Every structure is written in structure tokens, then in C-alpha cells.
Amino acid sequence: MHIEILGSAAGGGFPQWNCNCPNCRSVRAGTFRGKRRTQTQVAVSNDDVSWFLLNASPDLRLQIEAAQILHPRFSGRHSPISGVLLTSADLDQVTGLLSLRELQSFRVFCTPSLRSILQKHNNVFAMLNRVPKQAEWAEIKPGQSFPLQAISGNYSGLRCEVFSLGSRYPVYVSREQAAGLVPEEASVGVIIESSSGKRLAYLPAVSSLDEQLLRRLETADVLLFDGTFWSDDELVRVQGSGATANEMGHIPVSGADGSLQMLAAVRRPRKIFIHVNNTNPMLDESGPEYREARAAGWEIAEDGWRLDL
Ligand SMILES: [Zn+2]
């Protein structure tokens, strides 16, 4: 399996347009010891020919241009992108779909609740279905295993299992609308298995961890995990007010209930943080937080990384 990390920051990217936190300020001043990042976007392929996007970031158009493997290969209109798997309806995960509206055929894999949010309640996504055989929506349910199939019907060699990671719908989904949706379909994690049995676990937003999830992660060869915030009150300290990491549906990296501690016993996979917020001090490669994460066996994803399993 081939994995391309096209973007690795949380929503807003790094630096974020309206943020003057120490990280963002230092990047703009040219003094930061670390990398700029676009918003989280991953692409996977079993054969290096047919590619599937994990979510669709607001930076998708530029991320496709930056990755040669995603460029058209035949004259006229063509794309190696066969499909998009959505893990939530967060704007950072779905707005990139609007950059794929130029009448190209591809599949969208998502839960029935996410499909309802996008297709029934947000008319702009109708641009993906202007003509027959444009986007084909395939409904997936937590607990299900299914093949990633191109719209042509060709089997990609990749199989997925999705599992619920939380019941929180995005803020733009009204309470009345959310009442008609299935809570377990709000946010999913995914394990993708290649034809040779290699497994990628992709969990960009994790609100809590239990034994069952930890056992599942132990079966992976590579783990791309929620690295949004270093500490629970990180945003509150930067902004002076606002929500904690836990209130936003992200367990922080540090602390007794943080991912470094909770996943210390998960030994099999190569462990990589992704979806890192611009305020997270572990982005600074000269700082103690970066060293602590690295010493605990974690890597911090960067745009442009390619992993081959
Ligand atoms: Zn910032």
C-alpha cells in the first residue's frame, strides 16, 4: 500500500490566516524551527494507479497539484482519483469535494447520516451530481467491512473497516437536524488493508479511547492519529477563551489521559500524529514537547511524506 500525506495540519492550516500565536508568528518571521503545513489530507493506493482520498480538505486543489501521482495521465479529462472516503462532515474534511466538481466520475464513501447532511441539507454539494454517473455515493456503516471500488467496478485491492469514534456532529448541523441522524455515524475511524495484508489505521479526530479501540490499533502497521492539541486548555490559553480540546472532540497529546500515555502500550504500528493544530507546541522541533513526542516513539506527519507498506 502507498500512502501520501498531502496535508498534516488541523483546520486553518499552519500558519492560520488570523492566528498570531507564538508558532504562527514565528513561521511568518522566518524564525520557526519546523515546517509549514496545509490542512490534513491523505491519499492511499494499492497499485500506485488508482488512488482514494481520505476526506477532502479545503486545500485539496493545491495538494493535488503538489502530488504528481494525482495528476491526469491521459489526454483530455482524467484523474487517478477513484474515490473519497469521508470520516466526518467537518468542513475541513468535506469542502474539498467542491474542488472535485468538474464532472469527473468518482465514488464517495460515507455513512448514511453524513450523506444526508451533505446531499439533503447543503445544496452546494449537488454540483457533484449534475450529470448521470458523476459522483456515486456508497453508504458505509460502522462495524462494516467493504472494498474500495472504483466507479468502473475495478477492485482497488484495498479493503476498509470503519468504526464509530463519536457522536458529535459539526456545529453547522442544527440540533433538529442532528436529532434525525444516527449518533454513531457522526465520526468514524478507518482501517485500510492492502492486498498483501498491510494495515493503515486513520483516526484524525479521537474523542476518547477504550480497550477495544486500543486492541484494534495494535493490529495496524501504520497509525495516523489525532495530534490536534498538546494540552486540553491550549486554545483557551492562546485565545483567552473558547473550548477545551476535549470539548472539541480531541483527546490531547500530553497529560495522564493524553494519547502519549494512553497509547504507550500500542507497540506494533509506526505511530504518527496528524491533524496537528497550529497552536500545538510539538510543531516546534527545537522545543521540549517535540522531543517528548519523539522520545515516546511518535513521529509528527509533514506534508509531502510518502509511506510504502
Ligand atoms: Zn497559530
GROMACS .gro file of N, CA and C in nm, residues 130-226:
model
  291
  130ARG      N    1  -2.450   1.669  -1.108
  130ARG     CA    2  -2.519   1.743  -1.213
  130ARG      C    3  -2.554   1.655  -1.331
  131VAL      N    4  -2.471   1.554  -1.355
  131VAL     CA    5  -2.494   1.465  -1.470
  131VAL      C    6  -2.492   1.321  -1.419
  132PRO      N    7  -2.553   1.227  -1.492
  132PRO     CA    8  -2.551   1.087  -1.451
  132PRO      C    9  -2.407   1.036  -1.444
  133LYS      N   10  -2.383   0.946  -1.354
  133LYS     CA   11  -2.252   0.883  -1.339
  133LYS      C   12  -2.142   0.981  -1.303
  134GLN      N   13  -2.178   1.090  -1.232
  134GLN     CA   14  -2.075   1.178  -1.179
  134GLN      C   15  -2.035   1.117  -1.044
  135ALA      N   16  -2.060   1.181  -0.931
  135ALA     CA   17  -2.026   1.116  -0.803
  135ALA      C   18  -2.128   1.007  -0.772
  136GLU      N   19  -2.077   0.894  -0.731
  136GLU     CA   20  -2.165   0.785  -0.691
  136GLU      C   21  -2.146   0.765  -0.541
  137TRP      N   22  -2.253   0.779  -0.464
  137TRP     CA   23  -2.242   0.776  -0.318
  137TRP      C   24  -2.261   0.634  -0.266
  138ALA      N   25  -2.163   0.584  -0.195
  138ALA     CA   26  -2.171   0.449  -0.140
  138ALA      C   27  -2.183   0.461   0.011
  139GLU      N   28  -2.291   0.408   0.067
  139GLU     CA   29  -2.312   0.422   0.212
  139GLU      C   30  -2.240   0.312   0.289
  140ILE      N   31  -2.171   0.354   0.394
  140ILE     CA   32  -2.095   0.259   0.477
  140ILE      C   33  -2.142   0.275   0.620
  141LYS      N   34  -2.137   0.167   0.695
  141LYS     CA   35  -2.184   0.175   0.834
  141LYS      C   36  -2.075   0.129   0.929
  142PRO      N   37  -2.066   0.194   1.047
  142PRO     CA   38  -1.969   0.149   1.146
  142PRO      C   39  -1.986   0.000   1.173
  143GLY      N   40  -1.874  -0.072   1.181
  143GLY     CA   41  -1.880  -0.216   1.202
  143GLY      C   42  -1.874  -0.296   1.073
  144GLN      N   43  -1.888  -0.222   0.961
  144GLN     CA   44  -1.887  -0.290   0.831
  144GLN      C   45  -1.747  -0.296   0.771
  145SER      N   46  -1.725  -0.398   0.692
  145SER     CA   47  -1.603  -0.409   0.612
  145SER      C   48  -1.646  -0.406   0.466
  146PHE      N   49  -1.573  -0.335   0.384
  146PHE     CA   50  -1.615  -0.320   0.243
  146PHE      C   51  -1.491  -0.293   0.157
  147PRO      N   52  -1.498  -0.328   0.028
  147PRO     CA   53  -1.386  -0.299  -0.062
  147PRO      C   54  -1.391  -0.155  -0.111
  148LEU      N   55  -1.276  -0.095  -0.134
  148LEU     CA   56  -1.272   0.035  -0.200
  148LEU      C   57  -1.275   0.006  -0.349
  149GLN      N   58  -1.387   0.037  -0.412
  149GLN     CA   59  -1.403   0.003  -0.551
  149GLN      C   60  -1.414   0.131  -0.633
  150ALA      N   61  -1.346   0.133  -0.746
  150ALA     CA   62  -1.359   0.246  -0.836
  150ALA      C   63  -1.497   0.240  -0.900
  151ILE      N   64  -1.537   0.350  -0.959
  151ILE     CA   65  -1.670   0.358  -1.019
  151ILE      C   66  -1.679   0.262  -1.138
  152SER      N   67  -1.565   0.230  -1.197
  152SER     CA   68  -1.560   0.135  -1.308
  152SER      C   69  -1.593  -0.006  -1.261
  153GLY      N   70  -1.594  -0.026  -1.129
  153GLY     CA   71  -1.617  -0.160  -1.075
  153GLY      C   72  -1.489  -0.234  -1.048
  154ASN      N   73  -1.376  -0.176  -1.091
  154ASN     CA   74  -1.247  -0.241  -1.066
  154ASN      C   75  -1.215  -0.240  -0.918
  155TYR      N   76  -1.176  -0.355  -0.867
  155TYR     CA   77  -1.138  -0.365  -0.726
  155TYR      C   78  -0.998  -0.308  -0.709
  156SER      N   79  -0.985  -0.220  -0.611
  156SER     CA   80  -0.857  -0.149  -0.593
  156SER      C   81  -0.753  -0.233  -0.521
  157GLY      N   82  -0.794  -0.343  -0.459
  157GLY     CA   83  -0.701  -0.419  -0.376
  157GLY      C   84  -0.700  -0.372  -0.231
  158LEU      N   85  -0.782  -0.271  -0.201
  158LEU     CA   86  -0.789  -0.218  -0.064
  158LEU      C   87  -0.924  -0.250  -0.003
  159ARG      N   88  -0.922  -0.297   0.122
  159ARG     CA   89  -1.047  -0.318   0.197
  159ARG      C   90  -1.048  -0.227   0.319
  160CYS      N   91  -1.165  -0.185   0.359
  160CYS     CA   92  -1.178  -0.095   0.475
  160CYS      C   93  -1.268  -0.154   0.582
  161GLU      N   94  -1.234  -0.122   0.706
  161GLU     CA   95  -1.328  -0.142   0.816
  161GLU      C   96  -1.346  -0.005   0.879
  162VAL      N   97  -1.471   0.035   0.903
  162VAL     CA   98  -1.491   0.162   0.973
  162VAL      C   99  -1.556   0.135   1.108
  163PHE      N  100  -1.526   0.221   1.202
  163PHE     CA  101  -1.580   0.205   1.338
  163PHE      C  102  -1.608   0.343   1.395
  164SER      N  103  -1.712   0.351   1.478
  164SER     CA  104  -1.754   0.481   1.529
  164SER      C  105  -1.651   0.540   1.626
  165LEU      N  106  -1.627   0.671   1.611
  165LEU     CA  107  -1.534   0.740   1.702
  165LEU      C  108  -1.603   0.852   1.778
  166GLY      N  109  -1.735   0.861   1.766
  166GLY     CA  110  -1.801   0.967   1.840
  166GLY      C  111  -1.934   1.005   1.778
  167SER      N  112  -2.012   1.080   1.856
  167SER     CA  113  -2.149   1.112   1.815
  167SER      C  114  -2.167   1.262   1.792
  168ARG      N  115  -2.056   1.334   1.782
  168ARG     CA  116  -2.064   1.480   1.770
  168ARG      C  117  -2.074   1.520   1.622
  169TYR      N  118  -2.180   1.590   1.587
  169TYR     CA  119  -2.192   1.643   1.451
  169TYR      C  120  -2.135   1.785   1.447
  170PRO      N  121  -2.093   1.832   1.329
  170PRO     CA  122  -2.036   1.967   1.321
  170PRO      C  123  -2.135   2.073   1.366
  171VAL      N  124  -2.082   2.188   1.405
  171VAL     CA  125  -2.164   2.297   1.458
  171VAL      C  126  -2.268   2.344   1.357
  172TYR      N  127  -2.237   2.334   1.227
  172TYR     CA  128  -2.333   2.383   1.127
  172TYR      C  129  -2.455   2.293   1.113
  173VAL      N  130  -2.451   2.174   1.172
  173VAL     CA  131  -2.567   2.085   1.169
  173VAL      C  132  -2.657   2.124   1.286
  174SER      N  133  -2.781   2.167   1.254
  174SER     CA  134  -2.870   2.216   1.361
  174SER      C  135  -2.908   2.101   1.454
  175ARG      N  136  -2.954   2.139   1.572
  175ARG     CA  137  -2.994   2.040   1.671
  175ARG      C  138  -3.109   1.954   1.618
  176GLU      N  139  -3.205   2.019   1.552
  176GLU     CA  140  -3.320   1.946   1.497
  176GLU      C  141  -3.273   1.846   1.392
  177GLN      N  142  -3.181   1.892   1.309
  177GLN     CA  143  -3.131   1.804   1.204
  177GLN      C  144  -3.053   1.687   1.264
  178ALA      N  145  -2.970   1.717   1.365
  178ALA     CA  146  -2.890   1.612   1.428
  178ALA      C  147  -2.979   1.508   1.494
  179ALA      N  148  -3.096   1.552   1.544
  179ALA     CA  149  -3.188   1.459   1.610
  179ALA      C  150  -3.237   1.351   1.515
  180GLY      N  151  -3.235   1.381   1.386
  180GLY     CA  152  -3.280   1.282   1.287
  180GLY      C  153  -3.166   1.196   1.234
  181LEU      N  154  -3.046   1.216   1.286
  181LEU     CA  155  -2.930   1.141   1.237
  181LEU      C  156  -2.890   1.034   1.338
  182VAL      N  157  -2.811   0.938   1.293
  182VAL     CA  158  -2.766   0.830   1.382
  182VAL      C  159  -2.638   0.876   1.453
  183PRO      N  160  -2.639   0.881   1.589
  183PRO     CA  161  -2.521   0.933   1.660
  183PRO      C  162  -2.390   0.863   1.623
  184GLU      N  163  -2.395   0.731   1.609
  184GLU     CA  164  -2.271   0.655   1.582
  184GLU      C  165  -2.214   0.683   1.443
  185GLU      N  166  -2.291   0.752   1.360
  185GLU     CA  167  -2.243   0.775   1.223
  185GLU      C  168  -2.178   0.912   1.207
  186ALA      N  169  -2.161   0.984   1.319
  186ALA     CA  170  -2.108   1.121   1.309
  186ALA      C  171  -1.961   1.124   1.272
  187SER      N  172  -1.884   1.035   1.333
  187SER     CA  173  -1.739   1.038   1.313
  187SER      C  174  -1.687   0.895   1.318
  188VAL      N  175  -1.612   0.857   1.217
  188VAL     CA  176  -1.560   0.720   1.214
  188VAL      C  177  -1.409   0.721   1.200
  189GLY      N  178  -1.348   0.611   1.248
  189GLY     CA  179  -1.210   0.581   1.218
  189GLY      C  180  -1.210   0.472   1.114
  190VAL      N  181  -1.097   0.453   1.049
  190VAL     CA  182  -1.093   0.352   0.943
  190VAL      C  183  -0.962   0.275   0.949
  191ILE      N  184  -0.971   0.144   0.923
  191ILE     CA  185  -0.850   0.065   0.899
  191ILE      C  186  -0.858   0.016   0.755
  192ILE      N  187  -0.752   0.045   0.681
  192ILE     CA  188  -0.747   0.007   0.539
  192ILE      C  189  -0.644  -0.103   0.524
  193GLU      N  190  -0.684  -0.213   0.462
  193GLU     CA  191  -0.594  -0.326   0.446
  193GLU      C  192  -0.563  -0.347   0.299
  194SER      N  193  -0.434  -0.366   0.269
  194SER     CA  194  -0.391  -0.385   0.130
  194SER      C  195  -0.403  -0.532   0.091
  195SER      N  196  -0.381  -0.559  -0.036
  195SER     CA  197  -0.390  -0.698  -0.085
  195SER      C  198  -0.282  -0.785  -0.022
  196SER      N  199  -0.174  -0.725   0.028
  196SER     CA  200  -0.070  -0.805   0.094
  196SER      C  201  -0.090  -0.812   0.246
  197GLY      N  202  -0.202  -0.759   0.294
  197GLY     CA  203  -0.235  -0.771   0.436
  197GLY      C  204  -0.178  -0.661   0.524
  198LYS      N  205  -0.120  -0.556   0.464
  198LYS     CA  206  -0.070  -0.443   0.543
  198LYS      C  207  -0.185  -0.352   0.582
  199ARG      N  208  -0.177  -0.297   0.703
  199ARG     CA  209  -0.292  -0.222   0.757
  199ARG      C  210  -0.255  -0.081   0.800
  200LEU      N  211  -0.333   0.014   0.750
  200LEU     CA  212  -0.321   0.154   0.790
  200LEU      C  213  -0.443   0.191   0.874
  201ALA      N  214  -0.419   0.246   0.994
  201ALA     CA  215  -0.529   0.297   1.076
  201ALA      C  216  -0.528   0.449   1.065
  202TYR      N  217  -0.644   0.507   1.031
  202TYR     CA  218  -0.654   0.651   1.011
  202TYR      C  219  -0.760   0.708   1.105
  203LEU      N  220  -0.716   0.786   1.205
  203LEU     CA  221  -0.806   0.842   1.306
  203LEU      C  222  -0.770   0.988   1.333
  204PRO      N  223  -0.813   1.080   1.246
  204PRO     CA  224  -0.773   1.220   1.263
  204PRO      C  225  -0.847   1.294   1.375
  205ALA      N  226  -0.955   1.236   1.426
  205ALA     CA  227  -1.029   1.301   1.537
  205ALA      C  228  -1.075   1.193   1.634
  206VAL      N  229  -1.016   1.192   1.752
  206VAL     CA  230  -1.048   1.090   1.851
  206VAL      C  231  -1.090   1.158   1.981
  207SER      N  232  -1.214   1.133   2.024
  207SER     CA  233  -1.264   1.199   2.144
  207SER      C  234  -1.242   1.116   2.270
  208SER      N  235  -1.228   0.985   2.255
  208SER     CA  236  -1.199   0.901   2.372
  208SER      C  237  -1.140   0.769   2.324
  209LEU      N  238  -1.072   0.703   2.417
  209LEU     CA  239  -1.006   0.576   2.386
  209LEU      C  240  -1.054   0.470   2.483
  210ASP      N  241  -1.088   0.352   2.432
  210ASP     CA  242  -1.120   0.242   2.523
  210ASP      C  243  -1.037   0.120   2.483
  211GLU      N  244  -1.050   0.015   2.562
  211GLU     CA  245  -0.969  -0.106   2.542
  211GLU      C  246  -0.989  -0.165   2.402
  212GLN      N  247  -1.114  -0.163   2.358
  212GLN     CA  248  -1.145  -0.222   2.228
  212GLN      C  249  -1.072  -0.146   2.115
  213LEU      N  250  -1.072  -0.014   2.127
  213LEU     CA  251  -1.005   0.066   2.025
  213LEU      C  252  -0.854   0.043   2.030
  214LEU      N  253  -0.798   0.036   2.151
  214LEU     CA  254  -0.653   0.013   2.164
  214LEU      C  255  -0.615  -0.121   2.102
  215ARG      N  256  -0.698  -0.224   2.123
  215ARG     CA  257  -0.669  -0.355   2.064
  215ARG      C  258  -0.675  -0.348   1.912
  216ARG      N  259  -0.769  -0.272   1.862
  216ARG     CA  260  -0.781  -0.256   1.717
  216ARG      C  261  -0.656  -0.188   1.659
  217LEU      N  262  -0.608  -0.084   1.729
  217LEU     CA  263  -0.492  -0.011   1.680
  217LEU      C  264  -0.367  -0.097   1.680
  218GLU      N  265  -0.362  -0.193   1.771
  218GLU     CA  266  -0.246  -0.282   1.780
  218GLU      C  267  -0.235  -0.372   1.655
  219THR      N  268  -0.341  -0.382   1.577
  219THR     CA  269  -0.337  -0.466   1.456
  219THR      C  270  -0.283  -0.390   1.335
  220ALA      N  271  -0.255  -0.261   1.353
  220ALA     CA  272  -0.213  -0.179   1.238
  220ALA      C  273  -0.062  -0.182   1.219
  221ASP      N  274  -0.019  -0.158   1.095
  221ASP     CA  275   0.124  -0.140   1.067
  221ASP      C  276   0.164   0.006   1.076
  222VAL      N  277   0.071   0.093   1.034
  222VAL     CA  278   0.092   0.238   1.047
  222VAL      C  279  -0.033   0.298   1.110
  223LEU      N  280  -0.011   0.387   1.205
  223LEU     CA  281  -0.122   0.456   1.271
  223LEU      C  282  -0.106   0.606   1.248
  224LEU      N  283  -0.206   0.666   1.184
  224LEU     CA  284  -0.212   0.812   1.170
  224LEU      C  285  -0.319   0.858   1.268
  225PHE      N  286  -0.275   0.930   1.372
  225PHE     CA  287  -0.362   0.955   1.487
  225PHE      C  288  -0.375   1.104   1.517
  226ASP      N  289  -0.488   1.140   1.575
  226ASP     CA  290  -0.523   1.276   1.615
  226ASP      C  291  -0.413   1.342   1.700
   0.00000   0.00000   0.00000
